[in-house]
mmCIF file of C-alpha atoms in Angstrom:
data_model
loop_
_atom_site.group_PDB
_atom_site.id
_atom_site.type_symbol
_atom_site.label_atom_id
_atom_site.label_comp_id
_atom_site.label_asym_id
_atom_site.label_seq_id
_atom_site.Cartn_x
_atom_site.Cartn_y
_atom_site.Cartn_z
ATOM 1 C CA UNK A 1 -39.157 -17.661 -62.890
ATOM 2 C CA UNK A 2 -38.965 -15.484 -59.769
ATOM 3 C CA UNK A 3 -42.336 -13.989 -60.603
ATOM 4 C CA UNK A 4 -43.985 -17.420 -60.854
ATOM 5 C CA UNK A 5 -42.137 -19.018 -57.919
ATOM 6 C CA UNK A 6 -42.259 -16.227 -55.354
ATOM 7 C CA UNK A 7 -44.429 -13.308 -56.345
ATOM 8 C CA UNK A 8 -47.485 -14.996 -57.849
ATOM 9 C CA UNK A 9 -47.417 -18.258 -55.928
ATOM 10 C CA UNK A 10 -50.671 -19.420 -54.375
ATOM 11 C CA UNK A 11 -50.590 -19.677 -51.433
ATOM 12 C CA UNK A 12 -48.196 -16.787 -50.906
ATOM 13 C CA UNK A 13 -44.603 -17.899 -50.518
ATOM 14 C CA UNK A 14 -43.711 -17.922 -46.789
ATOM 15 C CA UNK A 15 -40.643 -15.731 -47.378
ATOM 16 C CA UNK A 16 -42.760 -13.051 -49.074
ATOM 17 C CA UNK A 17 -45.507 -13.328 -46.453
ATOM 18 C CA UNK A 18 -42.953 -12.805 -43.667
ATOM 19 C CA UNK A 19 -41.640 -9.505 -45.072
ATOM 20 C CA UNK A 20 -42.365 -6.406 -43.006
ATOM 21 C CA UNK A 21 -44.723 -3.723 -44.305
ATOM 22 C CA UNK A 22 -41.870 -1.520 -45.540
ATOM 23 C CA UNK A 23 -40.193 -4.406 -47.336
ATOM 24 C CA UNK A 24 -43.482 -5.458 -48.954
ATOM 25 C CA UNK A 25 -44.067 -1.867 -50.060
ATOM 26 C CA UNK A 26 -40.670 -1.826 -51.770
ATOM 27 C CA UNK A 27 -41.386 -5.174 -53.413
ATOM 28 C CA UNK A 28 -44.763 -3.922 -54.678
ATOM 29 C CA UNK A 29 -43.093 -0.787 -56.064
ATOM 30 C CA UNK A 30 -40.548 -2.949 -57.917
ATOM 31 C CA UNK A 31 -43.296 -5.176 -59.303
ATOM 32 C CA UNK A 32 -45.244 -2.148 -60.494
ATOM 33 C CA UNK A 33 -42.163 -0.552 -62.024
ATOM 34 C CA UNK A 34 -41.145 -3.605 -64.035
ATOM 35 C CA UNK A 35 -44.735 -4.488 -65.004
ATOM 36 C CA UNK A 36 -45.157 -1.056 -66.645
ATOM 37 C CA UNK A 37 -44.005 -0.879 -70.278
ATOM 38 C CA UNK A 38 -43.180 2.848 -70.333
ATOM 39 C CA UNK A 39 -40.536 2.885 -67.584
ATOM 40 C CA UNK A 40 -36.979 3.791 -68.554
ATOM 41 C CA UNK A 41 -35.390 0.443 -67.728
ATOM 42 C CA UNK A 42 -38.172 -1.536 -69.405
ATOM 43 C CA UNK A 43 -37.852 0.567 -72.577
ATOM 44 C CA UNK A 44 -34.085 0.059 -72.634
ATOM 45 C CA UNK A 45 -34.482 -3.685 -72.161
ATOM 46 C CA UNK A 46 -37.285 -4.060 -74.697
ATOM 47 C CA UNK A 47 -35.575 -1.968 -77.379
ATOM 48 C CA UNK A 48 -32.000 -3.183 -77.003
ATOM 49 C CA UNK A 49 -31.687 -6.508 -75.179
ATOM 50 C CA UNK A 50 -31.159 -9.652 -77.236
ATOM 51 C CA UNK A 51 -31.931 -7.989 -80.608
ATOM 52 C CA UNK A 52 -32.457 -4.361 -81.439
ATOM 53 C CA UNK A 53 -36.069 -3.328 -81.997
ATOM 54 C CA UNK A 54 -36.693 -3.251 -85.762
ATOM 55 C CA UNK A 55 -38.988 -0.262 -85.376
ATOM 56 C CA UNK A 56 -36.344 2.074 -83.951
ATOM 57 C CA UNK A 57 -36.107 5.213 -86.079
ATOM 58 C CA UNK A 58 -32.365 5.753 -86.243
ATOM 59 C CA UNK A 59 -32.436 8.606 -88.784
ATOM 60 C CA UNK A 60 -32.289 11.386 -86.191
ATOM 61 C CA UNK A 61 -29.420 9.763 -84.312
ATOM 62 C CA UNK A 62 -27.476 9.136 -87.528
ATOM 63 C CA UNK A 63 -27.967 12.759 -88.583
ATOM 64 C CA UNK A 64 -26.524 13.902 -85.240
ATOM 65 C CA UNK A 65 -23.321 11.861 -85.496
ATOM 66 C CA UNK A 66 -20.413 14.297 -85.505
ATOM 67 C CA UNK A 67 -17.653 14.347 -88.101
ATOM 68 C CA UNK A 68 -15.184 12.797 -85.649
ATOM 69 C CA UNK A 69 -17.636 10.017 -84.833
ATOM 70 C CA UNK A 70 -18.039 9.220 -88.539
ATOM 71 C CA UNK A 71 -14.339 8.565 -88.940
ATOM 72 C CA UNK A 72 -13.614 4.853 -89.089
ATOM 73 C CA UNK A 73 -10.048 3.579 -88.970
ATOM 74 C CA UNK A 74 -9.257 0.329 -90.707
ATOM 75 C CA UNK A 75 -6.512 -1.788 -89.235
ATOM 76 C CA UNK A 76 -5.506 -5.397 -88.937
ATOM 77 C CA UNK A 77 -7.468 -5.566 -85.677
ATOM 78 C CA UNK A 78 -10.284 -2.988 -85.912
ATOM 79 C CA UNK A 79 -11.762 -4.130 -82.569
ATOM 80 C CA UNK A 80 -15.343 -3.980 -83.788
ATOM 81 C CA UNK A 81 -15.183 -0.249 -84.508
ATOM 82 C CA UNK A 82 -18.244 -0.388 -86.765
ATOM 83 C CA UNK A 83 -20.201 -2.367 -84.177
ATOM 84 C CA UNK A 84 -19.511 0.294 -81.548
ATOM 85 C CA UNK A 85 -20.695 3.064 -83.871
ATOM 86 C CA UNK A 86 -23.894 1.160 -84.623
ATOM 87 C CA UNK A 87 -24.491 0.425 -80.961
ATOM 88 C CA UNK A 88 -23.944 4.076 -80.111
ATOM 89 C CA UNK A 89 -26.567 5.124 -82.656
ATOM 90 C CA UNK A 90 -29.077 2.591 -81.332
ATOM 91 C CA UNK A 91 -28.597 3.685 -77.730
ATOM 92 C CA UNK A 92 -28.850 7.368 -78.642
ATOM 93 C CA UNK A 93 -32.236 6.540 -80.118
ATOM 94 C CA UNK A 94 -33.335 4.418 -77.153
ATOM 95 C CA UNK A 95 -32.387 7.090 -74.615
ATOM 96 C CA UNK A 96 -34.214 9.716 -76.702
ATOM 97 C CA UNK A 97 -37.326 7.491 -76.516
ATOM 98 C CA UNK A 98 -36.935 7.321 -72.724
ATOM 99 C CA UNK A 99 -36.759 11.131 -72.598
ATOM 100 C CA UNK A 100 -39.799 11.504 -74.858
ATOM 101 C CA UNK A 101 -41.824 9.233 -72.547
ATOM 102 C CA UNK A 102 -40.783 11.443 -69.608
ATOM 103 C CA UNK A 103 -42.050 14.509 -71.498
ATOM 104 C CA UNK A 104 -40.878 18.045 -72.056
ATOM 105 C CA UNK A 105 -38.643 17.269 -75.027
ATOM 106 C CA UNK A 106 -40.401 18.995 -77.929
ATOM 107 C CA UNK A 107 -37.829 21.812 -78.137
ATOM 108 C CA UNK A 108 -34.783 19.604 -77.486
ATOM 109 C CA UNK A 109 -32.218 18.378 -79.997
ATOM 110 C CA UNK A 110 -31.509 14.662 -80.420
ATOM 111 C CA UNK A 111 -28.410 14.950 -78.219
ATOM 112 C CA UNK A 112 -30.305 16.856 -75.495
ATOM 113 C CA UNK A 113 -33.056 14.235 -75.579
ATOM 114 C CA UNK A 114 -30.469 11.471 -75.332
ATOM 115 C CA UNK A 115 -28.861 13.153 -72.311
ATOM 116 C CA UNK A 116 -32.229 13.610 -70.622
ATOM 117 C CA UNK A 117 -32.991 9.926 -71.287
ATOM 118 C CA UNK A 118 -29.695 8.906 -69.696
ATOM 119 C CA UNK A 119 -30.497 11.078 -66.663
ATOM 120 C CA UNK A 120 -33.995 9.566 -66.345
ATOM 121 C CA UNK A 121 -32.591 6.033 -66.622
ATOM 122 C CA UNK A 122 -29.880 6.684 -64.025
ATOM 123 C CA UNK A 123 -32.443 8.147 -61.618
ATOM 124 C CA UNK A 124 -34.581 5.039 -62.086
ATOM 125 C CA UNK A 125 -31.564 2.763 -61.586
ATOM 126 C CA UNK A 126 -30.824 4.492 -58.281
ATOM 127 C CA UNK A 127 -34.435 4.103 -57.106
ATOM 128 C CA UNK A 128 -34.592 0.449 -58.174
ATOM 129 C CA UNK A 129 -31.255 -0.221 -56.474
ATOM 130 C CA UNK A 130 -32.394 1.252 -53.139
ATOM 131 C CA UNK A 131 -35.703 -0.616 -53.194
ATOM 132 C CA UNK A 132 -34.166 -3.895 -54.323
ATOM 133 C CA UNK A 133 -31.622 -3.747 -51.525
ATOM 134 C CA UNK A 134 -34.419 -3.042 -49.037
ATOM 135 C CA UNK A 135 -36.275 -6.165 -50.188
ATOM 136 C CA UNK A 136 -33.116 -8.269 -50.087
ATOM 137 C CA UNK A 137 -32.330 -6.938 -46.607
ATOM 138 C CA UNK A 138 -35.842 -7.916 -45.534
ATOM 139 C CA UNK A 139 -35.394 -11.426 -46.909
ATOM 140 C CA UNK A 140 -32.010 -11.697 -45.224
ATOM 141 C CA UNK A 141 -33.507 -10.626 -41.876
ATOM 142 C CA UNK A 142 -36.191 -13.286 -42.223
ATOM 143 C CA UNK A 143 -33.595 -15.966 -42.912
ATOM 144 C CA UNK A 144 -31.753 -15.269 -39.636
ATOM 145 C CA UNK A 145 -34.786 -14.586 -37.418
ATOM 146 C CA UNK A 146 -35.727 -17.345 -34.967
ATOM 147 C CA UNK A 147 -38.916 -19.138 -35.945
ATOM 148 C CA UNK A 148 -38.876 -17.997 -39.556
ATOM 149 C CA UNK A 149 -38.247 -19.975 -42.687
ATOM 150 C CA UNK A 150 -34.599 -20.517 -43.425
ATOM 151 C CA UNK A 151 -33.787 -19.618 -47.001
ATOM 152 C CA UNK A 152 -30.945 -21.428 -48.699
#
């Protein structure tokens, strides 16, 4: 919706057109990041949001589950203990995929790949956060500048 309404509108949306060069550069970076399928956050979303990707190979992650992690306690209120184990296995696999896309993982174990994937994703989250705030700050400045479009 935002893409259609603001980013790809023709003519260019006045709020987007009024952004400064730095703010537009940050917006273009964000568009490029989220339009690319091999970025960490896009992989995480595509493989785990809504429904888990059926093509995830979970064998390696299952093989790396420790003895303590395999222990399941049954109680009157198990609080979705099995769901959490399954989710953990899926996300281990997804973060390993993120690491593999970043490269340099051929000699790493599943757990090392997962950790590298988490690190890559967190680095990307930080970059996206900084750039997104820059764009929002630019839009906010436009909304309070005399003679510019007021955004509501």
